[in-house]
PDB file of C-alpha atoms in Angstrom:
ATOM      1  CA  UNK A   1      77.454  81.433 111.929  1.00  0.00           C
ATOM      2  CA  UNK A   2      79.413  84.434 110.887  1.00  0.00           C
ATOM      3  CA  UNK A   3      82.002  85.986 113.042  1.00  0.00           C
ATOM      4  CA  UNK A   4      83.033  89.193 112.217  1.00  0.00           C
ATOM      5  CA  UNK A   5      86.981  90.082 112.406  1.00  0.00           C
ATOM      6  CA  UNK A   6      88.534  93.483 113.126  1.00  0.00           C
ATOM      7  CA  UNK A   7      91.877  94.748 112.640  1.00  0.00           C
ATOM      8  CA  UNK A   8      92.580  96.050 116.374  1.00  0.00           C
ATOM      9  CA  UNK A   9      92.770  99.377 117.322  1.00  0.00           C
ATOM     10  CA  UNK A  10      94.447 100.706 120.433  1.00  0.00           C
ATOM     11  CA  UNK A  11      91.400 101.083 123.021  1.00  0.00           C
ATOM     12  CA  UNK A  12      89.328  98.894 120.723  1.00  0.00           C
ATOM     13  CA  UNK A  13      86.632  97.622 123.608  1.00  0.00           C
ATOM     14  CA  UNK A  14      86.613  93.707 123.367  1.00  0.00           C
ATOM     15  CA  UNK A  15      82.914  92.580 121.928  1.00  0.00           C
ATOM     16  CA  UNK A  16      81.843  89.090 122.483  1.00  0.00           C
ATOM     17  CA  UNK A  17      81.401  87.230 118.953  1.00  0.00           C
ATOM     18  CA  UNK A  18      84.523  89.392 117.378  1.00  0.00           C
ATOM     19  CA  UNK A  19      87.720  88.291 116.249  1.00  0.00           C
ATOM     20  CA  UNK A  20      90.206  90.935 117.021  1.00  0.00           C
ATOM     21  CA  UNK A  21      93.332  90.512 114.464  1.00  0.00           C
ATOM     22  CA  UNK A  22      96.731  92.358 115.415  1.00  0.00           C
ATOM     23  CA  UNK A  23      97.708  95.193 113.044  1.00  0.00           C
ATOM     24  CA  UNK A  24     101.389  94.581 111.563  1.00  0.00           C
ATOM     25  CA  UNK A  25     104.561  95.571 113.444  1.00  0.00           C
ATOM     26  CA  UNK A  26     102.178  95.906 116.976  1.00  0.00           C
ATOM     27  CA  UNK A  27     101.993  93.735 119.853  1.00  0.00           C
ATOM     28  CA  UNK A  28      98.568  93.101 120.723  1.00  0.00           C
ATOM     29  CA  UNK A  29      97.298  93.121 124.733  1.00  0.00           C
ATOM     30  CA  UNK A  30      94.249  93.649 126.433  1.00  0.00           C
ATOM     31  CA  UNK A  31      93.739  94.843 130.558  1.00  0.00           C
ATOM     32  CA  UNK A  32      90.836  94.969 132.211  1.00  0.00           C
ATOM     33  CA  UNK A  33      89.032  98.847 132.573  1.00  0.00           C
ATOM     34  CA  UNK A  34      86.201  98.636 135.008  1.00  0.00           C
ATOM     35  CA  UNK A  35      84.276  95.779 133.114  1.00  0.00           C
ATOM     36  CA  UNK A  36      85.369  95.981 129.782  1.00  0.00           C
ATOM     37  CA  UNK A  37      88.523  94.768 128.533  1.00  0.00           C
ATOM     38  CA  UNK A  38      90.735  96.991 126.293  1.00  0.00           C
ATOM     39  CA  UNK A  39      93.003  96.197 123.742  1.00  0.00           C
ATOM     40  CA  UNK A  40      96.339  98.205 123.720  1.00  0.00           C
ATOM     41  CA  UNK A  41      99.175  98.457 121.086  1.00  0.00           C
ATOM     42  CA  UNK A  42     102.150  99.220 121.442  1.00  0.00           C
ATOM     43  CA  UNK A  43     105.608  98.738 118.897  1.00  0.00           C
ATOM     44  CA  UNK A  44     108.004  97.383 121.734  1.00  0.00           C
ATOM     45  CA  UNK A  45     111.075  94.987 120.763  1.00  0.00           C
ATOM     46  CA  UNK A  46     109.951  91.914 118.931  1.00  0.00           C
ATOM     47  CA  UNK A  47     109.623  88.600 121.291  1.00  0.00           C
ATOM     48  CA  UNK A  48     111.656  86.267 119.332  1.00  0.00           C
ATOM     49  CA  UNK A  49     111.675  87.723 116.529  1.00  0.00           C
ATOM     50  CA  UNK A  50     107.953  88.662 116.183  1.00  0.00           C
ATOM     51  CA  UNK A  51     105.698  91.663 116.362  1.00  0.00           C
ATOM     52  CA  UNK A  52     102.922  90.724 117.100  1.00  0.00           C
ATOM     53  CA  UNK A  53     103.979  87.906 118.993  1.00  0.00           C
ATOM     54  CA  UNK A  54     100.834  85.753 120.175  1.00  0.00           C
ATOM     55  CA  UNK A  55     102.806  85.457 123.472  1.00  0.00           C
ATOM     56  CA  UNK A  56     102.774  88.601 124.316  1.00  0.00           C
ATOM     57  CA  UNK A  57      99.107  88.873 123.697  1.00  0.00           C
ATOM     58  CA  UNK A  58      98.206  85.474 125.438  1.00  0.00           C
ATOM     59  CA  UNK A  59     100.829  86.376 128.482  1.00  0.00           C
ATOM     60  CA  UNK A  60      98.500  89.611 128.538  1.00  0.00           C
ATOM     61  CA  UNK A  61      95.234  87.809 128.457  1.00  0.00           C
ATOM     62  CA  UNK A  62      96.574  85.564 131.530  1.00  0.00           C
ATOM     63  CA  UNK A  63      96.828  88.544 134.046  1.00  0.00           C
ATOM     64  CA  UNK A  64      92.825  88.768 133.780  1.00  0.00           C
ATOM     65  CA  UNK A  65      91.057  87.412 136.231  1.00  0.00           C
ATOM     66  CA  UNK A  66      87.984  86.107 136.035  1.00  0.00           C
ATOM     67  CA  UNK A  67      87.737  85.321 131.978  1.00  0.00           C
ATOM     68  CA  UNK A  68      87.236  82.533 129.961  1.00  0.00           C
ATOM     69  CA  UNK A  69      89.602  81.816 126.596  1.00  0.00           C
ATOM     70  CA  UNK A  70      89.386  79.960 123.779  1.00  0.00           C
ATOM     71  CA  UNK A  71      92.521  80.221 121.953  1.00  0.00           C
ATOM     72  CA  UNK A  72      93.434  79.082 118.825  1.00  0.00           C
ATOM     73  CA  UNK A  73      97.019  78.486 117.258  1.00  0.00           C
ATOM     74  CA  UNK A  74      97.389  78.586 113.657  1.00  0.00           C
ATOM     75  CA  UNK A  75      99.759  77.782 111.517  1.00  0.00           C
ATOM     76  CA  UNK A  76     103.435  79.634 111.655  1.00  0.00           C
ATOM     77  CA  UNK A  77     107.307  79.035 111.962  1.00  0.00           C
ATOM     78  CA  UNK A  78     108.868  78.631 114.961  1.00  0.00           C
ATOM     79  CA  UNK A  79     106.891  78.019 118.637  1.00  0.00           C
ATOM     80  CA  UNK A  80     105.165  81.757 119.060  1.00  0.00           C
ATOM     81  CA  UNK A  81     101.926  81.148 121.154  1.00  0.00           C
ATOM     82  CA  UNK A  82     103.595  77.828 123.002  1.00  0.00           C
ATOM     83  CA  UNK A  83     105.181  79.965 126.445  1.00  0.00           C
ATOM     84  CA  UNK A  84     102.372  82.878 126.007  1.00  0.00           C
ATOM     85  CA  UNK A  85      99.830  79.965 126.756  1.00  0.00           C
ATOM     86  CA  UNK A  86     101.646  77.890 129.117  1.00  0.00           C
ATOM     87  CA  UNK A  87     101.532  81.005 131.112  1.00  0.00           C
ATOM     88  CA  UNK A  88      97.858  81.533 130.329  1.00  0.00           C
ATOM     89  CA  UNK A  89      96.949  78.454 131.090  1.00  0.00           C
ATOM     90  CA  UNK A  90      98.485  79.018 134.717  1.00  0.00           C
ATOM     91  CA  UNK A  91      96.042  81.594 135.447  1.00  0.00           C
ATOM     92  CA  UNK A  92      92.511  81.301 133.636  1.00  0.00           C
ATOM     93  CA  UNK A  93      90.285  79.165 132.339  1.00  0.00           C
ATOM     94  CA  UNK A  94      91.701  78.265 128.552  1.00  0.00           C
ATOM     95  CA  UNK A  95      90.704  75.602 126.361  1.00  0.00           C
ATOM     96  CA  UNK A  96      93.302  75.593 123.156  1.00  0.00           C
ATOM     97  CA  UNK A  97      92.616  74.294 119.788  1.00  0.00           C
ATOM     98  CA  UNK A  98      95.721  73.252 117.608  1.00  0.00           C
ATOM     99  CA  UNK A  99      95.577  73.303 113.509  1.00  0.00           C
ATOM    100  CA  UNK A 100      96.473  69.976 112.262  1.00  0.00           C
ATOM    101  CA  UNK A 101      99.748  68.804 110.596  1.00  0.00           C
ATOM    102  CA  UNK A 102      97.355  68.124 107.900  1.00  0.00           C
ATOM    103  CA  UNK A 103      96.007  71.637 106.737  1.00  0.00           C
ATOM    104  CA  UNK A 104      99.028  73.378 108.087  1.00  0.00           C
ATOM    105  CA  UNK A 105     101.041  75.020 106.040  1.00  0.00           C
ATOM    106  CA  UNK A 106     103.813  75.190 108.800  1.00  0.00           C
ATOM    107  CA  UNK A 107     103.451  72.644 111.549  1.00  0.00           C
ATOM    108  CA  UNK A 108     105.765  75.057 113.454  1.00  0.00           C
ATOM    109  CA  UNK A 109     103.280  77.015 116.049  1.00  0.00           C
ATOM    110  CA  UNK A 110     101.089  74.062 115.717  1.00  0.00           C
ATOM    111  CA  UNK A 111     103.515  71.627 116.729  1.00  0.00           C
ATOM    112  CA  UNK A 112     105.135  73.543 119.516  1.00  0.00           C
ATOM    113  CA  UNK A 113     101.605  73.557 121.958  1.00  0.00           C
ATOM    114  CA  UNK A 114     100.663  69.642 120.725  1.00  0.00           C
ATOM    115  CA  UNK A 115     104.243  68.313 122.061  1.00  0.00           C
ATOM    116  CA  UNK A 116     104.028  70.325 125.200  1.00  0.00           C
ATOM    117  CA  UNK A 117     100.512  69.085 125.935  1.00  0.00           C
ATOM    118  CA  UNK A 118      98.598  72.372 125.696  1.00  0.00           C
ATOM    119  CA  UNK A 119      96.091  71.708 123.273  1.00  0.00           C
ATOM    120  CA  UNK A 120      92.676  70.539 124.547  1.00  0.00           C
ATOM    121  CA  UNK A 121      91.455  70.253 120.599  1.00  0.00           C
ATOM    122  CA  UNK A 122      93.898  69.915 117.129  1.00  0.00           C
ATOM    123  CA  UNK A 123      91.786  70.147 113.987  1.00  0.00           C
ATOM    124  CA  UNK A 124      91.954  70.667 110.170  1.00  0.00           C
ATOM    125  CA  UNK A 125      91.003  74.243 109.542  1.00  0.00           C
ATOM    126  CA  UNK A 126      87.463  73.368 108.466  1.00  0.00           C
ATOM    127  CA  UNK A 127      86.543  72.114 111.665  1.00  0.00           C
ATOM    128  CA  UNK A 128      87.889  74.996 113.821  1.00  0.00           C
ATOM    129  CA  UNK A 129      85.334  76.938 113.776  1.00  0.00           C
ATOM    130  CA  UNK A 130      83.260  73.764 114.874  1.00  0.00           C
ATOM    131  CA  UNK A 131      85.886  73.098 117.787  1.00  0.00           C
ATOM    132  CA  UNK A 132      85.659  76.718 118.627  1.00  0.00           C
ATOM    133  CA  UNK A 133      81.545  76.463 119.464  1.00  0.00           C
ATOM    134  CA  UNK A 134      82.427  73.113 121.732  1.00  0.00           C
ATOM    135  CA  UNK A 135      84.192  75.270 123.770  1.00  0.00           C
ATOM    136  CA  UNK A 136      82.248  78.675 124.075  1.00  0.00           C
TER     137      UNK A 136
END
């Protein structure tokens, strides 16, 4: 099954099925508007040292009630994604999915939400799609 992916736009309405990718040098969030939820951008300071910082968006994402996540953390440097979850994870439902060390090319994001116990799922890329359906 195909998913299509869209480079965000601010105001973009959030359509079941998509993949909504962050455009470069924007944070990414999403608030509820009636019953949609819309995606805003904005170019405020970087969250250690990233914009977009998957924290922001997933610390954005956890101040909706009512909605189920499936989040996925890819490969990266450093532990982006790890607090924005956490927080997330406080709030709604959220099943996480991990890439492996294996098909990483930096264990760094990866790592950070496996040691701290977040991930429900931690798969080679191949199979995250597949890990992705368990879940939704």
């Amino acid at each position: 099954m195909a998913v299509p992916v869209k480079e965000a736009e601010e105001g973009d309405i959030l359509q079941n099925g998509t993949a909504y990718i962050a455009p470069g040098g924007f944070h990414l969030t999403a608030a509820r508007s009636g019953n949609d939820l819309v995606i805003h951008l904005d170019d405020s300071p970087p969250r250690n040292g990233h914009r977009p910082s998957v924290d922001v968006m997933f610390e954005s994402l956890g101040e909706i009630n009512g909605i189920q996540i499936t989040a996925v953390i890819m490969t990266g440097m450093g532990a982006d994604g790890k607090n924005g979850l956490m927080a997330m994870k406080k709030n709604v439902e959220v099943k996480a999915i991990a890439e492996s060390k294996e098909t990483s090319i930096v264990f760094g994001m990866p790592r950070a939400v496996v040691e701290s116990g977040l991930a429900d799922d931690v798969q080679n890329i191949e199979r995250i799609a597949e890990s992705i359906l368990k879940f939704v």
